[in-house]
PDB file of C-alpha atoms in Angstrom:
ATOM      1  CA  UNK A 813     -13.529  -9.725  42.070  1.00 34.00           C
ATOM      2  CA  UNK A 814     -15.050  -6.259  41.973  1.00 35.00           C
ATOM      3  CA  UNK A 815     -15.389  -3.911  39.068  1.00 34.00           C
ATOM      4  CA  UNK A 816     -14.594  -0.241  38.972  1.00 35.00           C
ATOM      5  CA  UNK A 817     -15.118   2.336  36.249  1.00 34.00           C
ATOM      6  CA  UNK A 818     -12.103   3.561  34.333  1.00 37.00           C
ATOM      7  CA  UNK A 819     -12.122   6.304  31.726  1.00 36.00           C
ATOM      8  CA  UNK A 820     -10.187   5.435  28.587  1.00 39.00           C
ATOM      9  CA  UNK A 821      -9.529   8.232  26.153  1.00 35.00           C
ATOM     10  CA  UNK A 822      -9.370   7.742  22.425  1.00 35.00           C
ATOM     11  CA  UNK A 823      -9.264   9.895  19.355  1.00 34.00           C
ATOM     12  CA  UNK A 824     -13.042   9.898  19.302  1.00 36.00           C
ATOM     13  CA  UNK A 825     -13.395  11.027  22.928  1.00 38.00           C
ATOM     14  CA  UNK A 826     -13.599   9.359  26.306  1.00 39.00           C
ATOM     15  CA  UNK A 827     -15.593   6.283  27.150  1.00 39.00           C
ATOM     16  CA  UNK A 828     -16.329   5.005  30.636  1.00 37.00           C
ATOM     17  CA  UNK A 829     -15.983   1.256  30.751  1.00 39.00           C
ATOM     18  CA  UNK A 830     -16.095  -1.296  33.556  1.00 38.00           C
ATOM     19  CA  UNK A 831     -12.691  -2.785  34.304  1.00 38.00           C
ATOM     20  CA  UNK A 832     -11.158  -4.681  37.167  1.00 36.00           C
ATOM     21  CA  UNK A 833      -7.877  -3.065  36.181  1.00 37.00           C
ATOM     22  CA  UNK A 834      -6.956  -1.526  32.857  1.00 38.00           C
ATOM     23  CA  UNK A 835      -4.266  -0.116  30.701  1.00 38.00           C
ATOM     24  CA  UNK A 836      -4.995   2.325  27.892  1.00 36.00           C
ATOM     25  CA  UNK A 837      -2.808   2.081  24.821  1.00 37.00           C
ATOM     26  CA  UNK A 838      -3.602   4.801  22.272  1.00 35.00           C
ATOM     27  CA  UNK A 839      -7.186   4.353  21.156  1.00 35.00           C
ATOM     28  CA  UNK A 840      -7.478   0.843  22.590  1.00 40.00           C
ATOM     29  CA  UNK A 841      -8.244  -0.431  26.072  1.00 42.00           C
ATOM     30  CA  UNK A 842      -7.357  -3.881  27.325  1.00 44.00           C
ATOM     31  CA  UNK A 843      -8.030  -5.454  30.682  1.00 42.00           C
ATOM     32  CA  UNK A 844      -4.987  -6.244  32.769  1.00 43.00           C
ATOM     33  CA  UNK A 845      -6.911  -8.908  34.690  1.00 45.00           C
ATOM     34  CA  UNK A 846      -7.173 -12.566  33.742  1.00 51.00           C
ATOM     35  CA  UNK A 847     -10.501 -13.246  32.059  1.00 49.00           C
ATOM     36  CA  UNK A 848     -13.177 -14.853  34.216  1.00 50.00           C
ATOM     37  CA  UNK A 849     -16.754 -15.753  33.360  1.00 46.00           C
ATOM     38  CA  UNK A 850     -18.491 -12.875  35.186  1.00 48.00           C
ATOM     39  CA  UNK A 851     -17.405 -10.311  37.766  1.00 56.00           C
ATOM     40  CA  UNK A 852     -19.181  -9.969  41.101  1.00 61.00           C
ATOM     41  CA  UNK A 853     -21.018  -6.960  39.671  1.00 66.00           C
ATOM     42  CA  UNK A 854     -22.430  -9.180  36.909  1.00 67.00           C
ATOM     43  CA  UNK A 855     -20.340  -7.509  34.196  1.00 73.00           C
ATOM     44  CA  UNK A 856     -18.227  -9.761  32.014  1.00 77.00           C
ATOM     45  CA  UNK A 857     -14.537  -8.775  31.841  1.00 83.00           C
ATOM     46  CA  UNK A 858     -12.688  -8.245  28.568  1.00 87.00           C
ATOM     47  CA  UNK A 859     -12.565 -11.511  26.609  1.00 92.00           C
ATOM     48  CA  UNK A 860     -11.179 -10.125  23.351  1.00 95.00           C
ATOM     49  CA  UNK A 861      -9.810  -6.963  21.785  1.00 95.00           C
ATOM     50  CA  UNK A 862     -10.194  -6.138  18.099  1.00 96.00           C
ATOM     51  CA  UNK A 863      -7.987  -3.609  16.320  1.00 96.00           C
ATOM     52  CA  UNK A 864      -6.576  -3.051  12.868  1.00 95.00           C
ATOM     53  CA  UNK A 865      -3.474  -5.240  12.723  1.00 96.00           C
ATOM     54  CA  UNK A 866      -1.679  -7.102   9.944  1.00 95.00           C
ATOM     55  CA  UNK A 867       1.714  -7.393   8.263  1.00 93.00           C
ATOM     56  CA  UNK A 868       1.523  -3.847   6.922  1.00 92.00           C
ATOM     57  CA  UNK A 869      -0.142  -2.046   9.845  1.00 94.00           C
ATOM     58  CA  UNK A 870       1.195  -2.800  13.316  1.00 94.00           C
ATOM     59  CA  UNK A 871       0.021   0.286  15.130  1.00 95.00           C
ATOM     60  CA  UNK A 872      -1.266  -1.855  17.998  1.00 96.00           C
ATOM     61  CA  UNK A 873       1.859  -3.936  18.776  1.00 96.00           C
ATOM     62  CA  UNK A 874       1.673  -3.049  22.483  1.00 96.00           C
ATOM     63  CA  UNK A 875      -1.962  -4.163  22.665  1.00 96.00           C
ATOM     64  CA  UNK A 876      -1.066  -7.499  21.004  1.00 97.00           C
ATOM     65  CA  UNK A 877       1.646  -8.035  23.624  1.00 97.00           C
ATOM     66  CA  UNK A 878      -0.606  -7.019  26.527  1.00 95.00           C
ATOM     67  CA  UNK A 879      -3.458  -9.276  25.460  1.00 95.00           C
ATOM     68  CA  UNK A 880      -1.060 -12.226  25.045  1.00 96.00           C
ATOM     69  CA  UNK A 881       0.432 -11.548  28.475  1.00 94.00           C
ATOM     70  CA  UNK A 882      -3.013 -11.753  30.073  1.00 93.00           C
ATOM     71  CA  UNK A 883      -4.529 -14.531  27.977  1.00 94.00           C
ATOM     72  CA  UNK A 884      -7.000 -12.227  26.232  1.00 95.00           C
ATOM     73  CA  UNK A 885      -7.876 -12.951  22.610  1.00 97.00           C
ATOM     74  CA  UNK A 886      -6.655 -10.422  20.044  1.00 97.00           C
ATOM     75  CA  UNK A 887      -8.792 -10.292  16.889  1.00 97.00           C
ATOM     76  CA  UNK A 888      -6.955  -8.461  14.101  1.00 97.00           C
ATOM     77  CA  UNK A 889      -9.201  -6.415  11.849  1.00 91.00           C
ATOM     78  CA  UNK A 890      -8.266  -6.721   8.133  1.00 93.00           C
ATOM     79  CA  UNK A 891      -5.771  -9.554   8.783  1.00 93.00           C
ATOM     80  CA  UNK A 892      -4.752 -10.304   5.184  1.00 92.00           C
ATOM     81  CA  UNK A 893      -3.365  -6.938   4.076  1.00 87.00           C
ATOM     82  CA  UNK A 894      -0.140  -7.634   2.209  1.00 86.00           C
ATOM     83  CA  UNK A 895      -0.187  -5.063  -0.609  1.00 85.00           C
ATOM     84  CA  UNK A 896       2.960  -4.868  -2.718  1.00 86.00           C
ATOM     85  CA  UNK A 897       4.691  -7.345  -0.409  1.00 87.00           C
ATOM     86  CA  UNK A 898       2.775 -10.143  -2.177  1.00 90.00           C
ATOM     87  CA  UNK A 899       4.106  -9.235  -5.626  1.00 91.00           C
ATOM     88  CA  UNK A 900       6.807 -11.410  -7.214  1.00 91.00           C
ATOM     89  CA  UNK A 901      10.046 -10.894  -5.330  1.00 90.00           C
ATOM     90  CA  UNK A 902       8.304  -9.302  -2.336  1.00 92.00           C
ATOM     91  CA  UNK A 903       8.863 -10.752   1.129  1.00 94.00           C
ATOM     92  CA  UNK A 904       5.407 -12.316   1.446  1.00 95.00           C
ATOM     93  CA  UNK A 905       5.560 -13.867  -2.034  1.00 95.00           C
ATOM     94  CA  UNK A 906       9.069 -15.183  -1.362  1.00 96.00           C
ATOM     95  CA  UNK A 907       8.178 -16.833   1.956  1.00 97.00           C
ATOM     96  CA  UNK A 908       4.912 -18.128   0.482  1.00 97.00           C
ATOM     97  CA  UNK A 909       6.877 -19.880  -2.279  1.00 97.00           C
ATOM     98  CA  UNK A 910       9.289 -21.339   0.301  1.00 97.00           C
ATOM     99  CA  UNK A 911       6.496 -22.893   2.360  1.00 98.00           C
ATOM    100  CA  UNK A 912       4.212 -23.847  -0.555  1.00 97.00           C
ATOM    101  CA  UNK A 913       1.438 -21.445   0.406  1.00 97.00           C
ATOM    102  CA  UNK A 914      -0.441 -18.461  -0.960  1.00 96.00           C
ATOM    103  CA  UNK A 915       0.416 -14.923   0.161  1.00 95.00           C
ATOM    104  CA  UNK A 916      -2.869 -14.763   2.104  1.00 94.00           C
ATOM    105  CA  UNK A 917      -2.042 -18.015   3.921  1.00 97.00           C
ATOM    106  CA  UNK A 918       1.436 -16.698   4.667  1.00 97.00           C
ATOM    107  CA  UNK A 919       0.032 -13.480   6.157  1.00 96.00           C
ATOM    108  CA  UNK A 920      -2.299 -15.538   8.363  1.00 97.00           C
ATOM    109  CA  UNK A 921       0.552 -17.864   9.370  1.00 97.00           C
ATOM    110  CA  UNK A 922       2.607 -14.809  10.398  1.00 97.00           C
ATOM    111  CA  UNK A 923      -0.262 -13.549  12.589  1.00 97.00           C
ATOM    112  CA  UNK A 924      -0.712 -16.941  14.237  1.00 97.00           C
ATOM    113  CA  UNK A 925       3.051 -17.144  14.878  1.00 97.00           C
ATOM    114  CA  UNK A 926       3.057 -13.592  16.298  1.00 97.00           C
ATOM    115  CA  UNK A 927       0.874 -14.304  19.346  1.00 97.00           C
ATOM    116  CA  UNK A 928      -0.650 -17.353  21.027  1.00 96.00           C
ATOM    117  CA  UNK A 929      -3.894 -15.408  21.572  1.00 97.00           C
ATOM    118  CA  UNK A 930      -4.211 -14.141  17.968  1.00 97.00           C
ATOM    119  CA  UNK A 931      -7.591 -15.016  16.427  1.00 97.00           C
ATOM    120  CA  UNK A 932      -7.713 -13.714  12.851  1.00 96.00           C
ATOM    121  CA  UNK A 933     -11.122 -13.789  11.208  1.00 91.00           C
ATOM    122  CA  UNK A 934     -10.518 -13.193   7.502  1.00 92.00           C
ATOM    123  CA  UNK A 935     -13.574 -12.416   5.448  1.00 89.00           C
ATOM    124  CA  UNK A 936     -14.389 -14.710   2.566  1.00 90.00           C
ATOM    125  CA  UNK A 937     -17.070 -15.139  -0.025  1.00 91.00           C
ATOM    126  CA  UNK A 938     -16.359 -18.722  -1.097  1.00 95.00           C
ATOM    127  CA  UNK A 939     -15.824 -22.163   0.350  1.00 96.00           C
ATOM    128  CA  UNK A 940     -12.500 -22.416  -1.527  1.00 95.00           C
ATOM    129  CA  UNK A 941     -11.150 -19.291   0.189  1.00 93.00           C
ATOM    130  CA  UNK A 942     -12.454 -20.494   3.542  1.00 95.00           C
ATOM    131  CA  UNK A 943     -10.592 -23.790   3.099  1.00 96.00           C
ATOM    132  CA  UNK A 944      -7.447 -21.888   2.031  1.00 95.00           C
ATOM    133  CA  UNK A 945      -7.651 -19.665   5.115  1.00 95.00           C
ATOM    134  CA  UNK A 946      -8.205 -22.602   7.479  1.00 95.00           C
ATOM    135  CA  UNK A 947      -5.183 -24.405   5.979  1.00 96.00           C
ATOM    136  CA  UNK A 948      -2.989 -21.485   7.087  1.00 96.00           C
ATOM    137  CA  UNK A 949      -3.265 -22.748  10.675  1.00 95.00           C
ATOM    138  CA  UNK A 950      -1.200 -25.778   9.665  1.00 96.00           C
ATOM    139  CA  UNK A 951       1.675 -23.750   8.231  1.00 97.00           C
ATOM    140  CA  UNK A 952       4.881 -23.346  10.230  1.00 96.00           C
ATOM    141  CA  UNK A 953       7.287 -20.472   9.728  1.00 98.00           C
ATOM    142  CA  UNK A 954      10.934 -20.698  10.711  1.00 98.00           C
ATOM    143  CA  UNK A 955      12.269 -17.986  12.996  1.00 97.00           C
ATOM    144  CA  UNK A 956      14.135 -16.530  10.012  1.00 97.00           C
ATOM    145  CA  UNK A 957      10.990 -16.472   7.829  1.00 97.00           C
ATOM    146  CA  UNK A 958       8.999 -14.868  10.640  1.00 97.00           C
ATOM    147  CA  UNK A 959      11.683 -12.189  11.031  1.00 96.00           C
ATOM    148  CA  UNK A 960      11.804 -11.481   7.292  1.00 95.00           C
ATOM    149  CA  UNK A 961       8.043 -11.053   7.176  1.00 95.00           C
ATOM    150  CA  UNK A 962       8.234  -8.869  10.261  1.00 92.00           C
ATOM    151  CA  UNK A 963      10.468  -6.438   8.383  1.00 91.00           C
ATOM    152  CA  UNK A 964       7.795  -6.010   5.690  1.00 83.00           C
ATOM    153  CA  UNK A 965       5.876  -3.253   7.507  1.00 75.00           C
TER     154      UNK A 965
END
């Protein structure tokens, strides 16, 4: 596999990056090639993409889909943003009550349901919150619950 240089433009200007093949989506770039350990030029291909993405901000939907299609990890920045949706009667609070979870766990469960290559890394300052976040991986949303949460944006 050989690498070539592709210019990807973003709001902050253009950056030249090595890619075997690439697609630019807004301010994000994602490799269209399957990840491999190292290219013949000694440059590692894209292994993960990180963008702002959560229940309330889905600006990068196309990037999530592209990374899933090519087996590239997508790391959502600020994954537990639920805002008013977590208040009593809001969609996140309602689904959380249905599945016996917290709103934060429900937001993480939605992300994990959204894409098989989604790797949320929620920040935490305590062991209790870490354990709560890890438990979200065991939650299962129904298709109807996933759709309701998806309308929350």
